[in-house]
Amino acid sequence: MNKEINISDIYNFQEVESEIQSKSSFFANIDSKYEKFYILSMFPYPSGKIHMGHLRNYTIGDVIARYKRATGYNVLHPIGWDSFGLPAENAAIQNSINPKDWTYSNIATMKKQLKRLGLSYNWDREIITCDPSYYIHEQKFFLQMYEKGIAYRKEKEVNWDPVDKTVLANEQVVNGRGWRSNALIEKKTLKQWFLKITDYAEELLSELENLHEWDERVISMQKKWLGCSEGVTIEFDCTTINYKLNVFTTRPETIFGASFCAVSIDHPILKYSTISNIGLEDFISEIKNDLSSDDSTTYKIEKESTKKGLNIGIKAKHPFIDNIELPIYVVNFVVSNYGSGAIFGCPAHDKRDFEFAEKYNLPIINVIKEITKKREEKVVNTKEASGTMYNSGFLNGLDILSARKLVINRIENLQIGKYQKNYKIHDWGISRQRYWGCPIPIIYCDTCGIIPVPYNDLPVILPDNIDFSIDINPLANNQDWINITCPTCKNKARRETDTFDTFFESSWYFVAFCNMNRDKLELNKEECDYFLPVDCYIGGIEHAVMHLLYARFFIKVLNELGYLNIREPFKHLITQGMVCHKTYKDKNNNWIYPEEAQLLLASGEFVNIGRSEKMSKSKKNLIDPQYIFDKYGADTARLFMLSDNPTEIDIEWSDNKLETVWKFINRIYRLVFIYKEQQQNNSNSRNNEDVNRKHDDIDEINKFKKIVYKFNLEIKNYKFNKALSFVHEMTNLFYSTNGKKIICLCFDSFLKIIEPFIPHLAVHMYNITHPDFDSNNLNLYNIPWPYINSDILESNKIKIAIQINGKLAKVIEVSNDIIDSELEGLAINELKNRLKPSIPQIKKIIIVPKKLVNIVYEKI
Ligand code: ANZ
Ligand code: ZN
């Protein structure tokens, strides 16, 4: 098939991109001949339009998907919509639209934008979580969890968001405020549904050790959130009453330094308090007051709030020293839902206890000779440090860890306590008093109690006819929907009106993608077994605890319910950096958009140009990605997102950079002219090839191969910015005098290499240079990936200096051909070894070729 292609001087991205997009679709089906690869970017909330963060996230995912496809994998690359949640409901209230209509119309807009980007999604697997064919499954999971005791209902004091009028999980309360509304959170007692994530705390913690391909920051945040402490309970006999006060401590070796005991404001011992009831009540309400205006959801008051206490008139006998009696206080820094809600205080070795003891004139007894004590430190936190015990009876002379072991032993032998592991994580409260969510499939009957909706009656569909004019959850107000006959006794009964926390949907959506038979109640086990786990998952670090922890928990449960063979959902986790932009304020100190700032500046008005921050609606430092697609096209947008920085590091938006990328795209595009010219020359000279020319060619071909070899190493590790620097080198080679001769021999490989990054241009250039290319089937599947053997490298060695924050750390000897990411890897290892066990936040890595690598970091 011969065709005439119009080759313009400037790449006509509009025409080319839309043609190629209309002719490409991507499917994934079980095929045991191929190894599968499941690549997933965290699915979007359909807020209205694609923002820069999406663009970066999906570009990274798509490059990986295309690269894996090009290297022979059967790639699953799905997309869907996390479409339940509050914004739809708020929009409904403000603009009187139905949340469903709002959501679906946003989905339509955003889908168009995603298609415009040329993302190689398996659109046939698209899911929308607010669709009953999706949530029917999670209603079933919930009922099965209920049968197994993993889901339970309990009256509990919960975090109440007075603005969004709903309960929030602890994870959704940040510094005492609602994560969405920013309202001060109140405490309320409500009957709520919970999932027993605490039963899985131990596995959630221990399995972190095996997630070698996860961002270490996420691992450390999850560890912190799970909050495992090993310690011991100790019973203190009380003096005046027959009561054993049970305390929890992680530092039992400091017991000889104990000078008081303290309990939380709702501890049962307070019943026996000998002080006046009024005094006690006043104190407790004072503390409660402080708490509600404070961060009441963290487990301990770690903030620098003043320590307050009240002596309750009862004393506790020291378990190891005769005749020593410790006063018991009710205090504001011991919480009821951790350990046993009671402690012994050791002021010499705990900061909070120290402050308390100073205020209330309690003895401060030092029991550890600290080797590394700094002179100015009053309190020595010796948990990890070294030291020797003194003032400590049978523990004298021992180091801290041996003392800890010995005292635990003694406590257990005397049967006054037990070794105990505590986790800080609480069960996951999943009830939300909101309309736009998945209905909890439960019925309440006055006679029969809690009755699960029978499986045959699933899904419980969210009703459409709702009234938003009343200021409560409109479901609770919808009598038609609420009233139902009890499936057991056939009397009148009522439906549960709470809906699931929307994290319920996102905890398993990646499983739903492996399920093409949408309308059935059964998941497709064969597809789940073939495609899961997700091989590479990409999203922002802000999901480190909630989503990523809930999803891990959910998969363990689905495994136990027999749906899945896996117990961990995500093999490799990439946490991409943010897209940042300068911020602007006008003379009245209001945030303004970049365009407004330009206009003001042009007319000589005052604009306060602030530092670059994550693009956000509130600070108005946004650029609409649509602007890039319209002006430069999808390939430029993609390349911009990948060029500058590694995926984990923030990128800075700039028009100039975008312009540079656009120029580079055109420089690549114009290689077709060189190609055509050389093709012509070659066919003219075919009959009189001379030997010298051949040698020249081999030299140049080897140059090309060497670049490809290095490129391959980078792309294999998803170091896209580095890989792209080799695409620059290849392009330069083709423009150089001798390179021009070999362009025809290397061009197909070159196009194959650039396809994952700039798929439209790659296919278009192939189309131009191959007159017999089937223009109905525009892909490069027939070109093999250019794998190059390492013999191509030189064996010469060079010396490279590793610097850390600009200071020389080490000199190493490496191959002359070492690639940047290998060098970075060596520098990062060096840094981590030095900082162990803390984890560095790497700010940047600077490489001076053949000389040095400088790694700049901050401790986190
Ligand atoms: C005596 C002691 C001596 C303690 C010492 C610390 C240092 P982590 O490690 O975070 O688990 N604690 C126990 N239960 C508490 C509660 N309900 N509210 C507030 N604080 C509580 O913290 C464990 C330590 O926190 C325990 O060890 C206890 O104080 C305190 F030099 O016991 B320790
Ligand atoms: Zn009944």
PDB file of N, CA, C and O in Angstrom, residues 23 35 128 200 202 212 231 265 297 311 316 319 342 384 407 420 452 501 522 529 556 577 609 637 646 657 752 767 806:
ATOM      1  N   LYS A  23      -7.544   5.702  16.330  1.00  0.00           N
ATOM      2  CA  LYS A  23      -7.270   4.367  15.799  1.00  0.00           C
ATOM      3  C   LYS A  23      -6.582   3.432  16.790  1.00  0.00           C
ATOM      4  O   LYS A  23      -6.113   2.368  16.400  1.00  0.00           O
ATOM      5  N   GLU A  35       3.824 -13.107  30.277  1.00  0.00           N
ATOM      6  CA  GLU A  35       3.850 -12.686  31.670  1.00  0.00           C
ATOM      7  C   GLU A  35       2.974 -11.437  31.787  1.00  0.00           C
ATOM      8  O   GLU A  35       3.036 -10.549  30.951  1.00  0.00           O
ATOM      9  N   ILE A 128     -17.033   2.655  37.733  1.00  0.00           N
ATOM     10  CA  ILE A 128     -17.555   3.850  38.391  1.00  0.00           C
ATOM     11  C   ILE A 128     -18.128   3.371  39.718  1.00  0.00           C
ATOM     12  O   ILE A 128     -19.065   2.584  39.755  1.00  0.00           O
ATOM     13  N   TYR A 200      -5.574  -7.235  62.531  1.00  0.00           N
ATOM     14  CA  TYR A 200      -4.588  -7.442  61.467  1.00  0.00           C
ATOM     15  C   TYR A 200      -3.342  -6.587  61.690  1.00  0.00           C
ATOM     16  O   TYR A 200      -2.439  -6.595  60.864  1.00  0.00           O
ATOM     17  N   GLU A 202      -0.791  -6.766  63.562  1.00  0.00           N
ATOM     18  CA  GLU A 202       0.495  -7.441  63.622  1.00  0.00           C
ATOM     19  C   GLU A 202       0.997  -7.802  62.211  1.00  0.00           C
ATOM     20  O   GLU A 202       2.135  -7.551  61.862  1.00  0.00           O
ATOM     21  N   HIS A 212       9.693  -4.610  49.601  1.00  0.00           N
ATOM     22  CA  HIS A 212      10.995  -4.024  49.258  1.00  0.00           C
ATOM     23  C   HIS A 212      10.896  -2.939  48.207  1.00  0.00           C
ATOM     24  O   HIS A 212      11.770  -2.110  48.084  1.00  0.00           O
ATOM     25  N   GLY A 231       5.829  -3.739  75.714  1.00  0.00           N
ATOM     26  CA  GLY A 231       5.991  -3.317  77.101  1.00  0.00           C
ATOM     27  C   GLY A 231       5.415  -4.356  78.038  1.00  0.00           C
ATOM     28  O   GLY A 231       5.331  -5.530  77.714  1.00  0.00           O
ATOM     29  N   ILE A 265      -8.884  10.627  82.682  1.00  0.00           N
ATOM     30  CA  ILE A 265     -10.026  11.255  83.361  1.00  0.00           C
ATOM     31  C   ILE A 265     -11.260  10.359  83.441  1.00  0.00           C
ATOM     32  O   ILE A 265     -12.231  10.707  84.107  1.00  0.00           O
ATOM     33  N   THR A 297      -7.709  13.723  69.238  1.00  0.00           N
ATOM     34  CA  THR A 297      -7.731  12.395  68.642  1.00  0.00           C
ATOM     35  C   THR A 297      -6.374  11.712  68.646  1.00  0.00           C
ATOM     36  O   THR A 297      -6.279  10.539  68.373  1.00  0.00           O
ATOM     37  N   ASN A 311      -4.474  15.244  92.727  1.00  0.00           N
ATOM     38  CA  ASN A 311      -4.204  14.089  93.580  1.00  0.00           C
ATOM     39  C   ASN A 311      -5.529  13.497  94.052  1.00  0.00           C
ATOM     40  O   ASN A 311      -6.357  14.204  94.600  1.00  0.00           O
ATOM     41  N   ALA A 316      -0.500   4.184  95.820  1.00  0.00           N
ATOM     42  CA  ALA A 316      -0.168   2.873  95.258  1.00  0.00           C
ATOM     43  C   ALA A 316       1.165   2.415  95.840  1.00  0.00           C
ATOM     44  O   ALA A 316       2.105   3.206  95.955  1.00  0.00           O
ATOM     45  N   PRO A 319       5.924  -1.802  93.718  1.00  0.00           N
ATOM     46  CA  PRO A 319       5.969  -3.267  93.701  1.00  0.00           C
ATOM     47  C   PRO A 319       7.297  -3.850  94.183  1.00  0.00           C
ATOM     48  O   PRO A 319       7.355  -5.007  94.588  1.00  0.00           O
ATOM     49  N   ALA A 342      -3.497   4.018  82.450  1.00  0.00           N
ATOM     50  CA  ALA A 342      -2.823   4.390  83.695  1.00  0.00           C
ATOM     51  C   ALA A 342      -1.323   4.188  83.532  1.00  0.00           C
ATOM     52  O   ALA A 342      -0.891   3.309  82.792  1.00  0.00           O
ATOM     53  N   GLU A 384      16.443   4.230  73.358  1.00  0.00           N
ATOM     54  CA  GLU A 384      17.339   3.547  72.443  1.00  0.00           C
ATOM     55  C   GLU A 384      18.813   3.689  72.850  1.00  0.00           C
ATOM     56  O   GLU A 384      19.663   2.983  72.359  1.00  0.00           O
ATOM     57  N   VAL A 407      13.542  -7.333  84.565  1.00  0.00           N
ATOM     58  CA  VAL A 407      12.412  -6.843  85.359  1.00  0.00           C
ATOM     59  C   VAL A 407      11.089  -7.419  84.822  1.00  0.00           C
ATOM     60  O   VAL A 407      10.183  -7.748  85.587  1.00  0.00           O
ATOM     61  N   GLN A 420       3.345  -7.308  77.095  1.00  0.00           N
ATOM     62  CA  GLN A 420       2.214  -6.931  76.250  1.00  0.00           C
ATOM     63  C   GLN A 420       2.659  -6.098  75.059  1.00  0.00           C
ATOM     64  O   GLN A 420       3.524  -5.244  75.172  1.00  0.00           O
ATOM     65  N   PRO A 452     -29.050  -8.740  58.529  1.00  0.00           N
ATOM     66  CA  PRO A 452     -28.382  -8.421  57.265  1.00  0.00           C
ATOM     67  C   PRO A 452     -29.384  -8.512  56.102  1.00  0.00           C
ATOM     68  O   PRO A 452     -30.275  -9.360  56.133  1.00  0.00           O
ATOM     69  N   ASP A 501     -17.923   4.862  54.513  1.00  0.00           N
ATOM     70  CA  ASP A 501     -16.792   5.761  54.280  1.00  0.00           C
ATOM     71  C   ASP A 501     -16.312   5.498  52.848  1.00  0.00           C
ATOM     72  O   ASP A 501     -16.228   4.344  52.424  1.00  0.00           O
ATOM     73  N   GLU A 522     -20.630 -12.796  41.680  1.00  0.00           N
ATOM     74  CA  GLU A 522     -19.332 -13.439  41.903  1.00  0.00           C
ATOM     75  C   GLU A 522     -18.226 -12.652  41.204  1.00  0.00           C
ATOM     76  O   GLU A 522     -18.394 -12.225  40.073  1.00  0.00           O
ATOM     77  N   ASP A 529      -6.728 -14.159  39.904  1.00  0.00           N
ATOM     78  CA  ASP A 529      -5.507 -14.944  40.122  1.00  0.00           C
ATOM     79  C   ASP A 529      -4.447 -14.615  39.082  1.00  0.00           C
ATOM     80  O   ASP A 529      -3.258 -14.618  39.373  1.00  0.00           O
ATOM     81  N   LYS A 556      -6.268  -8.628  52.765  1.00  0.00           N
ATOM     82  CA  LYS A 556      -6.102  -9.746  53.695  1.00  0.00           C
ATOM     83  C   LYS A 556      -7.465 -10.361  54.009  1.00  0.00           C
ATOM     84  O   LYS A 556      -7.616 -11.582  54.091  1.00  0.00           O
ATOM     85  N   GLY A 577       6.127  12.982  42.954  1.00  0.00           N
ATOM     86  CA  GLY A 577       6.216  14.318  43.550  1.00  0.00           C
ATOM     87  C   GLY A 577       5.120  15.230  43.021  1.00  0.00           C
ATOM     88  O   GLY A 577       4.349  14.857  42.143  1.00  0.00           O
ATOM     89  N   ILE A 609       4.917  38.297  44.827  1.00  0.00           N
ATOM     90  CA  ILE A 609       5.214  36.974  44.261  1.00  0.00           C
ATOM     91  C   ILE A 609       5.766  36.081  45.366  1.00  0.00           C
ATOM     92  O   ILE A 609       6.835  36.347  45.905  1.00  0.00           O
ATOM     93  N   ALA A 637       2.912  17.660  26.585  1.00  0.00           N
ATOM     94  CA  ALA A 637       2.494  17.613  27.988  1.00  0.00           C
ATOM     95  C   ALA A 637       3.161  16.438  28.691  1.00  0.00           C
ATOM     96  O   ALA A 637       3.669  16.563  29.810  1.00  0.00           O
ATOM     97  N   PRO A 646      13.345  13.337  38.725  1.00  0.00           N
ATOM     98  CA  PRO A 646      12.883  11.965  38.945  1.00  0.00           C
ATOM     99  C   PRO A 646      11.421  11.965  39.395  1.00  0.00           C
ATOM    100  O   PRO A 646      10.943  12.970  39.945  1.00  0.00           O
ATOM    101  N   LYS A 657      10.057  26.203  30.162  1.00  0.00           N
ATOM    102  CA  LYS A 657      10.399  24.790  30.059  1.00  0.00           C
ATOM    103  C   LYS A 657       9.473  24.099  29.062  1.00  0.00           C
ATOM    104  O   LYS A 657       9.890  23.246  28.300  1.00  0.00           O
ATOM    105  N   LYS A 752      10.928   3.035  18.408  1.00  0.00           N
ATOM    106  CA  LYS A 752      10.424   2.119  19.432  1.00  0.00           C
ATOM    107  C   LYS A 752      10.741   2.662  20.835  1.00  0.00           C
ATOM    108  O   LYS A 752       9.928   2.589  21.753  1.00  0.00           O
ATOM    109  N   ASN A 767       5.041   6.120  10.350  1.00  0.00           N
ATOM    110  CA  ASN A 767       4.105   6.181   9.237  1.00  0.00           C
ATOM    111  C   ASN A 767       4.736   6.913   8.036  1.00  0.00           C
ATOM    112  O   ASN A 767       4.635   6.478   6.897  1.00  0.00           O
ATOM    113  N   GLY A 806      27.219  18.531  49.979  1.00  0.00           N
ATOM    114  CA  GLY A 806      28.370  19.319  49.553  1.00  0.00           C
ATOM    115  C   GLY A 806      29.693  18.945  50.176  1.00  0.00           C
ATOM    116  O   GLY A 806      30.735  19.454  49.780  1.00  0.00           O
TER     117      GLY A 806
END
